[in-house]
XYZ file of C-alpha atoms in Angstrom:
90
model
C -22.721 12.284 25.714
C -22.537 8.778 27.483
C -19.556 6.307 26.491
C -21.463 3.285 26.631
C -17.830 1.337 25.782
C -16.309 3.085 28.722
C -19.216 2.663 31.129
C -19.181 -1.098 30.595
C -15.671 -1.553 30.946
C -15.920 0.479 34.270
C -18.572 -1.963 35.090
C -17.060 -5.315 34.287
C -13.990 -4.361 36.256
C -15.961 -3.852 39.204
C -18.330 -5.937 39.365
C -17.862 -7.764 42.966
C -16.683 -3.784 44.389
C -18.453 -1.892 46.986
C -19.291 1.437 44.768
C -20.480 4.567 46.111
C -22.303 6.523 43.040
C -23.730 9.412 43.285
C -25.731 11.911 40.864
C -28.690 14.930 40.687
C -31.760 12.955 40.581
C -33.008 14.147 36.676
C -29.555 13.892 35.680
C -29.174 9.963 36.800
C -32.535 9.443 34.946
C -32.110 11.403 31.670
C -29.046 10.847 31.129
C -27.763 7.385 32.496
C -31.362 5.074 33.379
C -33.088 6.342 30.450
C -30.762 5.333 27.510
C -29.152 2.179 29.391
C -33.091 0.775 29.685
C -33.634 1.948 25.972
C -30.888 -0.908 25.299
C -31.540 -2.975 27.942
C -28.214 -2.660 29.607
C -27.728 -3.737 32.358
C -24.400 -2.774 34.281
C -24.381 -5.538 37.359
C -22.991 -3.719 39.584
C -24.636 -5.894 42.754
C -22.435 -3.762 45.537
C -23.399 -0.167 44.402
C -24.918 1.720 46.957
C -27.096 5.009 44.735
C -27.226 8.025 46.646
C -29.249 10.718 44.459
C -30.397 14.522 45.308
C -31.804 17.233 43.724
C -33.856 17.589 40.304
C -37.217 15.279 41.628
C -39.819 18.484 40.618
C -38.447 17.881 37.067
C -38.901 14.027 36.815
C -42.351 14.438 38.464
C -43.525 16.396 35.764
C -42.459 13.042 33.263
C -44.915 11.429 35.548
C -41.782 9.486 36.699
C -42.693 8.607 40.580
C -39.948 7.578 43.342
C -41.372 3.667 42.605
C -40.343 3.270 38.893
C -37.309 5.846 39.683
C -35.567 3.267 41.837
C -36.947 0.237 40.323
C -35.606 1.387 37.301
C -32.408 2.545 38.530
C -32.193 -0.677 40.350
C -32.491 -2.322 37.149
C -29.596 -1.056 35.081
C -27.250 -0.650 37.932
C -28.136 -4.671 38.689
C -28.125 -4.003 42.628
C -30.673 -4.166 45.157
C -34.001 -2.145 45.232
C -33.204 -2.664 49.517
C -33.087 1.020 51.252
C -29.601 0.259 51.798
C -28.909 0.620 47.769
C -30.836 3.646 47.059
C -30.874 7.032 48.876
C -32.263 9.872 48.573
C -30.184 12.796 50.174
C -32.626 15.604 51.355
């Protein structure tokens, strides 16, 4: 279960801190991006770098393509959509 209050506190304390966030693609989407988008939450982690891997087939089955995934992930984190901010590990 996503603890939104704790997540907001974490983000508030690290808005200008360089962060590396790693997660499995499907888990990031289903358990972080979707719930936060639904509530209109942006973490404002401008210096976040996000690395994700695995689970892509599950997203394709839900009609979530790479462009949509990256745009929505960047929106929730409040970071740039540049290649240096969001990367998929092979």
